[in-house]
Short mmCIF file of C-alpha atoms and ligand atoms in Angstrom, two decimals:
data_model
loop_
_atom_site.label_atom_id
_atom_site.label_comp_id
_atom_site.label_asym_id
_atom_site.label_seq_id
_atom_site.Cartn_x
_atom_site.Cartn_y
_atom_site.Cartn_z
CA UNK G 1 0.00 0.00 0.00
CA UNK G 2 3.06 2.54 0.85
CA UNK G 3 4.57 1.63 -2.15
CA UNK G 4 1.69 2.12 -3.70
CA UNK G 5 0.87 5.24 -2.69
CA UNK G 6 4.55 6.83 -3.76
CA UNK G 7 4.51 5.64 -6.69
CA UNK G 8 1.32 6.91 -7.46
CA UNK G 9 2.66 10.63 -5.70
CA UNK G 10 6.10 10.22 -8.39
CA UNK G 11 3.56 10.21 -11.06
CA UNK G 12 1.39 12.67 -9.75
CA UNK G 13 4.89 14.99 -9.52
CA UNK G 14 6.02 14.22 -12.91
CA UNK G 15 2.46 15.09 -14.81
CA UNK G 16 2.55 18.31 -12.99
CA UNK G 17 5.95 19.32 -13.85
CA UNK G 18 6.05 18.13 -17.00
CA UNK G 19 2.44 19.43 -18.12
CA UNK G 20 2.90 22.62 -19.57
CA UNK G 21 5.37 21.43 -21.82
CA UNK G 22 4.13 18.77 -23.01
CA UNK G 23 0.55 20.39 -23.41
CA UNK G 24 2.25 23.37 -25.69
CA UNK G 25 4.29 21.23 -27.72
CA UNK G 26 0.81 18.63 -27.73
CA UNK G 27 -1.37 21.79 -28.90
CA UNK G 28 1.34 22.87 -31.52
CA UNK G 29 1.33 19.11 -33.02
CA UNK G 30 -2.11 18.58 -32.78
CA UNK G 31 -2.95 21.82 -34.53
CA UNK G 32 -0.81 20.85 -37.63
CA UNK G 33 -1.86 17.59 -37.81
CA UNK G 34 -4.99 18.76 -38.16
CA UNK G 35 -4.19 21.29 -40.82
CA UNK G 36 -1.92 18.86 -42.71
CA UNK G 37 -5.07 16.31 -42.64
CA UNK G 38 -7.70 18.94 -43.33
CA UNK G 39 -5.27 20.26 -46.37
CA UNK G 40 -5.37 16.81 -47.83
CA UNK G 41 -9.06 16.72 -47.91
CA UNK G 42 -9.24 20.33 -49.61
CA UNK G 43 -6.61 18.68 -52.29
CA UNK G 44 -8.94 16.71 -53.70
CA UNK G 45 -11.88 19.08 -53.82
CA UNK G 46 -9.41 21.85 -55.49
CA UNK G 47 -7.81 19.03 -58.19
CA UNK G 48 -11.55 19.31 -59.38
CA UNK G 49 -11.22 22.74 -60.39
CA UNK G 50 -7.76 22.83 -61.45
CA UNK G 51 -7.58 26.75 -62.71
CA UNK G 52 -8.91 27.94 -60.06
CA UNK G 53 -7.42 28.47 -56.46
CA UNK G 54 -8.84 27.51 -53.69
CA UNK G 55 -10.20 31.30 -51.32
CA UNK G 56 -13.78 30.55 -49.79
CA UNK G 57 -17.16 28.69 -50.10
CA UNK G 58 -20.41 29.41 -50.85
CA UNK G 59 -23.68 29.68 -48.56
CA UNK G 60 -24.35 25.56 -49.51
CA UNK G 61 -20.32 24.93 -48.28
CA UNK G 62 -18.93 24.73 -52.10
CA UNK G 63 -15.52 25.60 -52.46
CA UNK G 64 -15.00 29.12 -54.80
CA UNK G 65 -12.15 29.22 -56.25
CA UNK G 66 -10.17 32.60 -58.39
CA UNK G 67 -8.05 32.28 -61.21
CA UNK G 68 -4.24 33.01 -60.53
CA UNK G 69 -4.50 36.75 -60.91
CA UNK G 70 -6.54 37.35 -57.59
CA UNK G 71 -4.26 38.67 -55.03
CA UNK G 72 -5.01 35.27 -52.67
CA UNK G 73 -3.66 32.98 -55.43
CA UNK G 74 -0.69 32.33 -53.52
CA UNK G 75 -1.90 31.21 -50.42
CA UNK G 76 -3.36 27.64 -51.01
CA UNK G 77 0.14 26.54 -52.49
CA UNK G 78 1.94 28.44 -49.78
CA UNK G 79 -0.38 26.20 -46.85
CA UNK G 80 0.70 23.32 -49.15
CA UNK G 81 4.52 24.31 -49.10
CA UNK G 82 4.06 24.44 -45.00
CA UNK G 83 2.07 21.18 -44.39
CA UNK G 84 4.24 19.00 -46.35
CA UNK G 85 7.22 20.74 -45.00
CA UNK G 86 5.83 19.57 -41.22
CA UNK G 87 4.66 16.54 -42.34
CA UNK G 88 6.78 14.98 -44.76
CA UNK G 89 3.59 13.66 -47.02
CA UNK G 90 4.61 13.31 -50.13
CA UNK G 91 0.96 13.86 -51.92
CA UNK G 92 1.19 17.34 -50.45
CA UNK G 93 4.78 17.96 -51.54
CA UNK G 94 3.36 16.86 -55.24
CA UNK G 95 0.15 19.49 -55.09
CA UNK G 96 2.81 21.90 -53.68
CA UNK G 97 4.90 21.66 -56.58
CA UNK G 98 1.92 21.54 -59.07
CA UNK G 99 0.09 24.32 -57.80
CA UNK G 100 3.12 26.63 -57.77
CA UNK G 101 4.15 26.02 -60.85
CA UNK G 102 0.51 27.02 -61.90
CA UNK G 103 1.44 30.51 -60.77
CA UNK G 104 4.49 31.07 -62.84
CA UNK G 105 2.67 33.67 -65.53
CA UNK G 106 2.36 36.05 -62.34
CA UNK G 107 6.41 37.04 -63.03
CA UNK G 108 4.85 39.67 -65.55
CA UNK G 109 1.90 40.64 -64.09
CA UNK G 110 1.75 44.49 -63.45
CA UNK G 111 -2.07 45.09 -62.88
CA UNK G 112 -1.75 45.38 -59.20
CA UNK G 113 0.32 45.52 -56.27
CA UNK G 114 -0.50 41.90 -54.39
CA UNK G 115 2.47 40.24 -56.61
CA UNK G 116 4.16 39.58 -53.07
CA UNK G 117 1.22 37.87 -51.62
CA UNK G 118 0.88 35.91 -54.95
CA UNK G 119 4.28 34.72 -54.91
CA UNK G 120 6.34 34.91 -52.15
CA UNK G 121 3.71 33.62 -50.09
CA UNK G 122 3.54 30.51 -52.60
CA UNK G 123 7.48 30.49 -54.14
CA UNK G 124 8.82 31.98 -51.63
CA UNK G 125 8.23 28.82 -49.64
CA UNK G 126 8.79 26.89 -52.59
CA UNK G 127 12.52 28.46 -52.54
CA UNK G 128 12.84 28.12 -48.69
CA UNK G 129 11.97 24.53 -48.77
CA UNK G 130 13.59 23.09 -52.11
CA UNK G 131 16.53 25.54 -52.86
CA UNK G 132 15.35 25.21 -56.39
CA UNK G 133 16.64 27.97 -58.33
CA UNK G 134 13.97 28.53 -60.67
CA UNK G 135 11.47 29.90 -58.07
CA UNK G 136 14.50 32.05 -57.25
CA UNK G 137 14.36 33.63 -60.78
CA UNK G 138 10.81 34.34 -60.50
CA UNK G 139 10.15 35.06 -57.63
CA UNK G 140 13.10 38.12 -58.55
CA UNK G 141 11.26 38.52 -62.22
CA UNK G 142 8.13 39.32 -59.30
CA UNK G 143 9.90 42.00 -57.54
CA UNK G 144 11.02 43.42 -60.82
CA UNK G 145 7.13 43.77 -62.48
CA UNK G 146 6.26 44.51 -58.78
CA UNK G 147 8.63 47.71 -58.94
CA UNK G 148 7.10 49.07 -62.29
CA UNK G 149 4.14 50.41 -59.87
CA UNK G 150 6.53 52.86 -57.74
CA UNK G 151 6.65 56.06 -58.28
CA UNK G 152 9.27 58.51 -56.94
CA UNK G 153 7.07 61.79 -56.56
CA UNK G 154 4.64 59.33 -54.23
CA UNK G 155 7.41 57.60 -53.13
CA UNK G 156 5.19 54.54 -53.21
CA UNK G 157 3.66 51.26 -54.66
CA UNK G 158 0.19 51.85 -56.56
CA UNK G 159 -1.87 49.25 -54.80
CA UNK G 160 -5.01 49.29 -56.98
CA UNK G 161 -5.49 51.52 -60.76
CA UNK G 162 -8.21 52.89 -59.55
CA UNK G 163 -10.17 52.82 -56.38
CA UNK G 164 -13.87 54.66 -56.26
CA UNK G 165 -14.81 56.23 -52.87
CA UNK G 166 -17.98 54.83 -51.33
CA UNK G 167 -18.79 58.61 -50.47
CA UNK G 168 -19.47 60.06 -53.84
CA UNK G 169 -18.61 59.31 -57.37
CA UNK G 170 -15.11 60.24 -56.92
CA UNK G 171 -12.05 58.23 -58.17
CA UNK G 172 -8.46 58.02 -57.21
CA UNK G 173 -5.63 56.98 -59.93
CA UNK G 174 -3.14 56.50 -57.00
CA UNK G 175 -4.61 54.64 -53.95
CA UNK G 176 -2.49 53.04 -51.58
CA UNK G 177 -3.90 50.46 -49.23
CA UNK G 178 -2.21 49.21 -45.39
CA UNK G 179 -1.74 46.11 -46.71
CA UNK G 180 0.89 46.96 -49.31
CA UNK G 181 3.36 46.73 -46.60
CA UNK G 182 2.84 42.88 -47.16
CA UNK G 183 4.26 43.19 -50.47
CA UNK G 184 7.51 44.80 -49.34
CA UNK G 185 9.08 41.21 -48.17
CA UNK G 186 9.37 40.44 -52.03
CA UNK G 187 11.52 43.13 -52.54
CA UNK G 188 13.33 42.78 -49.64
CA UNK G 189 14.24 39.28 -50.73
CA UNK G 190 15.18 40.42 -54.41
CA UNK G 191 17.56 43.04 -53.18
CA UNK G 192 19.55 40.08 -50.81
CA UNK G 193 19.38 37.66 -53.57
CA UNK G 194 20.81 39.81 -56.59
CA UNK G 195 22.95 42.16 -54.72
CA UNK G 196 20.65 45.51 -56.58
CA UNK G 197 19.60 47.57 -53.72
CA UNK G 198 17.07 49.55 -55.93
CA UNK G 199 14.47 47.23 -54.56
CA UNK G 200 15.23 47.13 -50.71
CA UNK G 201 15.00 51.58 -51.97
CA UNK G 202 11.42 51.05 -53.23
CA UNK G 203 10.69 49.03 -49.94
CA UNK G 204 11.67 51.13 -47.40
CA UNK G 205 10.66 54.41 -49.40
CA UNK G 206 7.06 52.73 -49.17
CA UNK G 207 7.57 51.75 -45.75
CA UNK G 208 8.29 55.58 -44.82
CA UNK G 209 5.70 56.93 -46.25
CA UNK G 210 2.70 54.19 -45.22
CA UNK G 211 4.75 55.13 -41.96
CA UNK G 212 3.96 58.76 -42.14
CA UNK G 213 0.80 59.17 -44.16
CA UNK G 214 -1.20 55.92 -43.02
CA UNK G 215 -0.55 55.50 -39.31
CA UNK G 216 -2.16 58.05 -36.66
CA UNK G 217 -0.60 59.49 -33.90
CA UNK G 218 -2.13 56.59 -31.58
CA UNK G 219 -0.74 54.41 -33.92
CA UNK G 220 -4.90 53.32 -35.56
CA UNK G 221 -4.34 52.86 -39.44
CA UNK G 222 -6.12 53.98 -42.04
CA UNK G 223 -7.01 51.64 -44.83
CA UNK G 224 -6.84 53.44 -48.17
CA UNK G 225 -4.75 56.74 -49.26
CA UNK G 226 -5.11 58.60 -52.22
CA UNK G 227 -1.55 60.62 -53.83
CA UNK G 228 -1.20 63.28 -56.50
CA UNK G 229 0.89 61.97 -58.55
CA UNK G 230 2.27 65.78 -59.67
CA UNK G 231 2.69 66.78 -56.05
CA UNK G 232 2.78 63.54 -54.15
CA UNK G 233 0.41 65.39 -51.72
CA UNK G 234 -1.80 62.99 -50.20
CA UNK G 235 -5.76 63.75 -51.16
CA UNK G 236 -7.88 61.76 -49.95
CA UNK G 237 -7.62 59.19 -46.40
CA UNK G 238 -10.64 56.75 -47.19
CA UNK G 239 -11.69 53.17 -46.59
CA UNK G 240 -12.33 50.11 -49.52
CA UNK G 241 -13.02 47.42 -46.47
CA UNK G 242 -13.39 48.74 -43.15
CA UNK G 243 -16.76 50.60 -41.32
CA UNK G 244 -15.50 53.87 -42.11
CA UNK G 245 -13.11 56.35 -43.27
CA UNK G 246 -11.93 56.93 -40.02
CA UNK G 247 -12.44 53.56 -38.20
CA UNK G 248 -9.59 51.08 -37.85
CA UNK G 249 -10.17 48.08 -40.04
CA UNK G 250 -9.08 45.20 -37.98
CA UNK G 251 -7.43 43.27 -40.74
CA UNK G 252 -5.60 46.61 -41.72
CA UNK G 253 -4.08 46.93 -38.26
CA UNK G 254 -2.67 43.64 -38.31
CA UNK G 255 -1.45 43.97 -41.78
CA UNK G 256 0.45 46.98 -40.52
CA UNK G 257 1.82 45.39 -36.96
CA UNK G 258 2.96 42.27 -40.01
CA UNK G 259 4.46 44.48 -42.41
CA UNK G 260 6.08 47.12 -40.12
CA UNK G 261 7.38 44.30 -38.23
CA UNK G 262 8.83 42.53 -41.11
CA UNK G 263 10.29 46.01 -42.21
CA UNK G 264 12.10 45.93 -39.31
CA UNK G 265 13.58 42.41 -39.37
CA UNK G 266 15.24 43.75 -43.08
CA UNK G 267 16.20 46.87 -41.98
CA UNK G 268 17.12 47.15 -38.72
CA UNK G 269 14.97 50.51 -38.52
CA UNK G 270 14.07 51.86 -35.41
CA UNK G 271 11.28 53.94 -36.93
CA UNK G 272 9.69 50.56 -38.01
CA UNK G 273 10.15 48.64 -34.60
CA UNK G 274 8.96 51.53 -32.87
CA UNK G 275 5.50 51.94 -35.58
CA UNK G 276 5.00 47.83 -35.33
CA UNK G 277 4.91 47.88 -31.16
CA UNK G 278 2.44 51.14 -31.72
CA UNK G 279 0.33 49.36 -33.43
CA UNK G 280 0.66 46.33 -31.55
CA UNK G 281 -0.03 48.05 -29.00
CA UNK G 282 -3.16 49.52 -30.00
CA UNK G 283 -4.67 46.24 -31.63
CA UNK G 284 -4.13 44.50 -28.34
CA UNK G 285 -5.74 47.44 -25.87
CA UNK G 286 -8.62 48.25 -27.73
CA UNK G 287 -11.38 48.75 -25.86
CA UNK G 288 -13.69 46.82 -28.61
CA UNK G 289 -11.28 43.89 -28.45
CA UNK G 290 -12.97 40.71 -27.32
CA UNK G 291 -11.73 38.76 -24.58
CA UNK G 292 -10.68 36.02 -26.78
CA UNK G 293 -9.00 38.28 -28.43
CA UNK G 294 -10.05 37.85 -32.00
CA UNK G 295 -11.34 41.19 -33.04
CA UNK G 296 -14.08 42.25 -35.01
CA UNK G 297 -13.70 42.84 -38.20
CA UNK G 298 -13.35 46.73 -37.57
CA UNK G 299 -12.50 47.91 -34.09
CA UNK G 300 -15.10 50.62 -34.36
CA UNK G 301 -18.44 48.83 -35.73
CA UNK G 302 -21.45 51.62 -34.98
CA UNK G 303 -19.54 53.92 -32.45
CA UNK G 304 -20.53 57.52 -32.44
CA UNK G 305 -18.58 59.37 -34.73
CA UNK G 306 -17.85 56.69 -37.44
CA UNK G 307 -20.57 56.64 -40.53
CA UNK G 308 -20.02 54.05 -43.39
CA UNK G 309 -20.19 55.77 -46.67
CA UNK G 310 -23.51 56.03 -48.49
CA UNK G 311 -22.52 53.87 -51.38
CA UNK G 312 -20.87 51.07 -48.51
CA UNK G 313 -22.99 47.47 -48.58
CA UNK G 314 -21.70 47.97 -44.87
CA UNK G 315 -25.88 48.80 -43.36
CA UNK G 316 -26.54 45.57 -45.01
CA UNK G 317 -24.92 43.36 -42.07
CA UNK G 318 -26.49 44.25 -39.06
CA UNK G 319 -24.66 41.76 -36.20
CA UNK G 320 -21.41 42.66 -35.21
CA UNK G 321 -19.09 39.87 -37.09
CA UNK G 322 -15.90 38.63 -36.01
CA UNK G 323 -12.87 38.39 -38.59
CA UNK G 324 -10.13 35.30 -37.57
CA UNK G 325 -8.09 35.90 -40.74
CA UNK G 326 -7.04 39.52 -38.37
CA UNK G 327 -6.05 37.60 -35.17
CA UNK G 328 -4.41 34.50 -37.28
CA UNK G 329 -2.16 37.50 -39.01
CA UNK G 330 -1.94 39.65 -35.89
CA UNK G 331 -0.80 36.14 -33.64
CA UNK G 332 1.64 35.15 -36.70
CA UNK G 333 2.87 38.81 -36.38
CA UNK G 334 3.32 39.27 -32.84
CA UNK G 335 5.39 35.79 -32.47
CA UNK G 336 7.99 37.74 -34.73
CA UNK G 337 7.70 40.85 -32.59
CA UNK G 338 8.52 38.99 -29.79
CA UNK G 339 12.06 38.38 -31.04
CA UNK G 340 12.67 42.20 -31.19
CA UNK G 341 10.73 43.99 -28.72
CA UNK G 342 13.00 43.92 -25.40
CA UNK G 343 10.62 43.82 -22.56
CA UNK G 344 7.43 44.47 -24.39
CA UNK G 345 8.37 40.31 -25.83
CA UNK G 346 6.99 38.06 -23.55
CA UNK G 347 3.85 40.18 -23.58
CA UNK G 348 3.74 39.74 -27.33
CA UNK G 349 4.39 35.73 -27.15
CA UNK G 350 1.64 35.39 -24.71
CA UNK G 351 -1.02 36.92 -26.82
CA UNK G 352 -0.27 35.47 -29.30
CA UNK G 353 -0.55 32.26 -27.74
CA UNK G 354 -3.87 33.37 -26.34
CA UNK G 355 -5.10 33.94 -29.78
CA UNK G 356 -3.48 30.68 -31.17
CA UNK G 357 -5.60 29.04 -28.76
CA UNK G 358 -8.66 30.56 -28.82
CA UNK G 359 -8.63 29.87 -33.35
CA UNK G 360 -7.91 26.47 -32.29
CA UNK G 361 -11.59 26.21 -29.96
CA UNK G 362 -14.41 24.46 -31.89
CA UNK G 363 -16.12 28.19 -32.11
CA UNK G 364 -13.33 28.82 -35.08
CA UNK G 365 -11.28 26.14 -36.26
CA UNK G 366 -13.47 23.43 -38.15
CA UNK G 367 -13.66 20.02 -37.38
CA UNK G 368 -12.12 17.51 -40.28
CA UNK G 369 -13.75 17.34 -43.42
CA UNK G 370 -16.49 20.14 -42.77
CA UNK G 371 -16.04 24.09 -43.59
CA UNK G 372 -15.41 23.02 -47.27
CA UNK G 373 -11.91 21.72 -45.92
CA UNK G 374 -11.00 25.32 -44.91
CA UNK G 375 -9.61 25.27 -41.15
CA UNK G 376 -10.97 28.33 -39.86
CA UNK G 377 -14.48 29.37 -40.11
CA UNK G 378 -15.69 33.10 -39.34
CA UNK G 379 -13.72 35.63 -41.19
CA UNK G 380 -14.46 38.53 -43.23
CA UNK G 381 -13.41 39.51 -46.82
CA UNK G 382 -15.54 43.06 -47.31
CA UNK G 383 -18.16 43.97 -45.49
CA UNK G 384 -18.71 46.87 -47.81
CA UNK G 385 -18.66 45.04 -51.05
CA UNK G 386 -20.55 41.92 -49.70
CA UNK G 387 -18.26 40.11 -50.30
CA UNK G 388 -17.32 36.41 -48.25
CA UNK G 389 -19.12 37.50 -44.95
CA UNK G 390 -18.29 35.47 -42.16
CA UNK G 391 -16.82 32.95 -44.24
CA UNK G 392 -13.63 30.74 -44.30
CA UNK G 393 -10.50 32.20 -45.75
CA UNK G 394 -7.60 30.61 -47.88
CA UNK G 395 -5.60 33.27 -46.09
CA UNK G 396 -6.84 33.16 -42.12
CA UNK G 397 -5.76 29.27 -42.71
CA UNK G 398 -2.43 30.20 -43.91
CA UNK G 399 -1.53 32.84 -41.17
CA UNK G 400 -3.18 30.47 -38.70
CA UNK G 401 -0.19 27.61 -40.08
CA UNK G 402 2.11 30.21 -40.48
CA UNK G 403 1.35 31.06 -36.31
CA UNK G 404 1.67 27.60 -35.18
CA UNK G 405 4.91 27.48 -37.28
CA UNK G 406 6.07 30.27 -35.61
CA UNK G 407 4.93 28.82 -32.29
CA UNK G 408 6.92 25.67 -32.99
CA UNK G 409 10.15 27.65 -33.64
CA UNK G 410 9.97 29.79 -30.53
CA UNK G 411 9.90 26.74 -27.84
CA UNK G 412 13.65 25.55 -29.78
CA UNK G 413 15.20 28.97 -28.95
N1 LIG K 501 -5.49 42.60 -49.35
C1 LIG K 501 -6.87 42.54 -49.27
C2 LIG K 501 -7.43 42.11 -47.97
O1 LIG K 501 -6.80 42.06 -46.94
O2 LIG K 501 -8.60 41.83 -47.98
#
C-alpha cells in the first residue's frame, strides 16, 4: 500500500511538472496535424477545379475558387509548401509543386500591387523549402514587375489603378492600401538575392511613407490613401473594407503590426520597430477587443462618430461579425515581434498564444472534413462590397499555419 501510494505521488509529480510542456508542444502538433489532414481533404476538392485556387465557399459549403490573378492565389500553395514541409507527405509535396508552378505567368503581371502575396507567399516557400533555383528567378522577375508600380514623386507602390470612394462618385488613380506593406518582403528578398539595392529603396521608401501618411498618432491605421501623382500630396484618407473612413479596419491593423514588423527584421529601422509595437499596441488594448481576443472585423463597428459611406454594402450586415483571418495575421505577427521587442516580448508571445488558442476552440477552427476543408471558419473579406461574410478564408488558414509554425520555432530557442 506505501509503495503504492509513492509511486502513485512520483507520477502525480512528474504530470505536474512536466504538463505545460508537453501540453504546448501537444497543442502545436495537434494543430498541424490537423491542418496537414484537413489540407489533404481540400486537395482533392481543389484538383476538381484545377484553374482555379482555392479562397472561400459558398452559402451551400462549395468551395470558390479565383483564377491566378486574384491577389489570394498564392496562399493555397503556400499552406501546401508548410504542411508537407511539417509533415513529410509526399501527396502534399506533389500538389505543392503543381500548384506553384501554376502561378508562374504572375512574373509579368503588373495590374496590381499583391504580386508579393501571390508569390512569395507561394514560391517563396517553394525556394525556402527546395533551394530550387527557378522559383528564385521568378520570384526576382516578381519583384522586378512589382517595382514598375513605384513612383518617386509618391514615393510609393500603386496598390489598386483605380479605387472609387464609397462617399461620392469620386475616383483616385493612385490609392495606396495598409496592406501593401505585405508586399515589401518580395523586394526585400530580391535586393539580398541579386545584390541591386534599388528594390530594398522602393521598400523602405514605401515603408516611410505608409509610416507617415497611413498610421495616426495613436498608432490606428487607415485603410486606403489617395496621392497626386504631380505633387505627391496625399488627397484623400478613405476606406475600400473597413466601417468607415476613419475607423480602424481590424485586418488593416494587423497587416500593418505584419508588415512594419517585417520592415524591421530587413532593416534594422528603429522607426519601423517603434511603428510595429504602436500598433501592436493599440490592436491589443482596444477597448472593442474581445476577450478572446479575435477582433471584429473593424474595431469601431457603430460607435458615435464613425458613418459608413452612403454607397458602402456595410448597413446591409447588421450583427457585429468577427474576422479570424485579423487575429491568425496579428498572432503570426506578434510571435515575430517577440524576437525584437526587449521587454514588451513576452507580452507579445503570450497573446499570441492566447489567440493561437482561442482559433484552435471548436467556435473557429473546423472540425475535419467540414467548412469546405477550410480550417478556420468566421472571417471577413468586405463587409462593404458583400463580399465572403463570415466565411472561411484561404488566407486566415495560412496565417493560422504560419502562427503555429512560428509557435513551434519559438519553444527551440
Ligand atoms: N489585401 C486585401 C485584404 O486584406 O482583404
Amino acid at each position: 500500500m506505501k509503495r503504492f501510494l509513492i509511486l502513485s505521488l512520483i507520477f502525480v509529480f512528474a504530470l505536474t511538472a512536466f504538463y505545460p510542456v508537453s501540453n504546448k508542444d501537444s497543442f502545436i502538433e495537434n494543430n498541424l496535424n490537423i491542418a496537414t489532414q484537413q489540407l489533404k481533404y481540400m486537395v482533392v476538392e481543389a484538383n476538381k477545379i484545377p484553374n482555379h485556387f482555392p479562397k472561400t465557399i459558398d452559402k451551400s459549403g462549395k468551395m470558390i475558387g479565383f483564377d491566378l490573378y486574384d491577389w489570394t492565389s498564392g496562399f493555397f500553395p503556400g499552406n501546401l509548401w508548410m504542411a508537407a514541409e511539417y509533415s513529410k507527405d509526399k501527396v502534399l509535396k506533389e500538389n505543392a509543386i503543381e500548384w506553384s508552378t501554376k502561378l508562374y505567368p504572375l512574373q509579368n503581371f503588373t495590374e496590381h500591387h499583391d504580386l508579393g502575396f501571390m508569390t512569395y507567399c507561394s514560391l517563396g516557400n517553394a525556394y525556402r523549402i527546395t533551394g530550387n533555383k527557378m522559383y528564385r528567378d521568378i520570384l526576382i522577375q516578381s519583384a522586378k514587375s512589382l517595382s514598375t508600380r513605384y513612383n518617386k514623386t509618391t514615393k510609393s507602390i500603386k496598390s489598386w489603378n483605380r479605387f472609387d470612394s464609397w462617399n461620392n462618385n469620386k475616383s483616385y488613380n493612385f490609392p495606396v492600401i495598409i496592406d501593401n506593406l505585405m508586399n515589401l518582403e518580395l523586394l526585400f528578398f530580391a535586393s539580398k538575392e541579386t545584390g541591386d539595392t534599388s528594390f530594398k529603396h522602393i521598400a523602405v521608401q514605401h515603408a516611410l511613407t505608409a509610416m507617415k501618411y497611413q498610421i495616426r498618432p495613436d498608432y490606428s491605421s487607415f485603410h486606403v490613401v489617395c496621392y497626386d501623382t504631380i505633387t505627391g500630396k496625399v488627397i484623400a484618407r478613405e476606406t475600400a473594407q473597413g466601417y468607415s473612413d476613419n475607423s480602424t479596419w481590424a485586418r488593416g491593423q494587423a497587416w500593418g503590426i505584419y508588415g512594419f514588423t517585417m520592415a524591421y527584421r530587413e532593416t534594422k529601422d528603429i522607426r519601423f520597430l517603434k511603428t510595429a509595437i504602436g500598433m501592436a499596441d493599440w490592436f491589443l488594448n482596444a477597448k472593442t477587443l474581445p476577450a478572446d481576443k479575435i477582433p471584429f472585423w473593424d474595431f469601431n463597428i457603430g460607435e458615435a462618430g464613425y458613418t459608413p459611406g452612403p454607397r458602402s454594402k456595410t448597413y446591409m450586415v447588421t450583427t457585429k461579425l468577427r474576422d479570424a483571418s485579423a487575429a491568425a495575421i496579428t498572432a503570426s505577427a506578434l510571435f515575430e515581434l517577440a524576437n525584437y521587442a526587449g521587454n514588451k516580448s513576452a507580452n507579445y508571445k503570450e497573446n499570441a498564444i492566447a489567440i493561437l488558442h482561442s482559433l484552435a476552440t471548436d467556435t473557429y477552427r473546423s472540425k475535419l472534413g467540414e467548412n469546405g476543408n477550410f480550417l478556420l471558419k468566421h472571417s471577413v473579406g468586405s463587409i462593404p462590397h458583400g463580399a465572403e461574410i463570415d466565411a472561411p478564408l484561404i488566407y486566415a488558414d495560412y496565417y493560422f499555419l504560419e502562427a503555429l509554425i512560428r509557435y513551434n520555432k519559438s519553444l527551440s530557442k
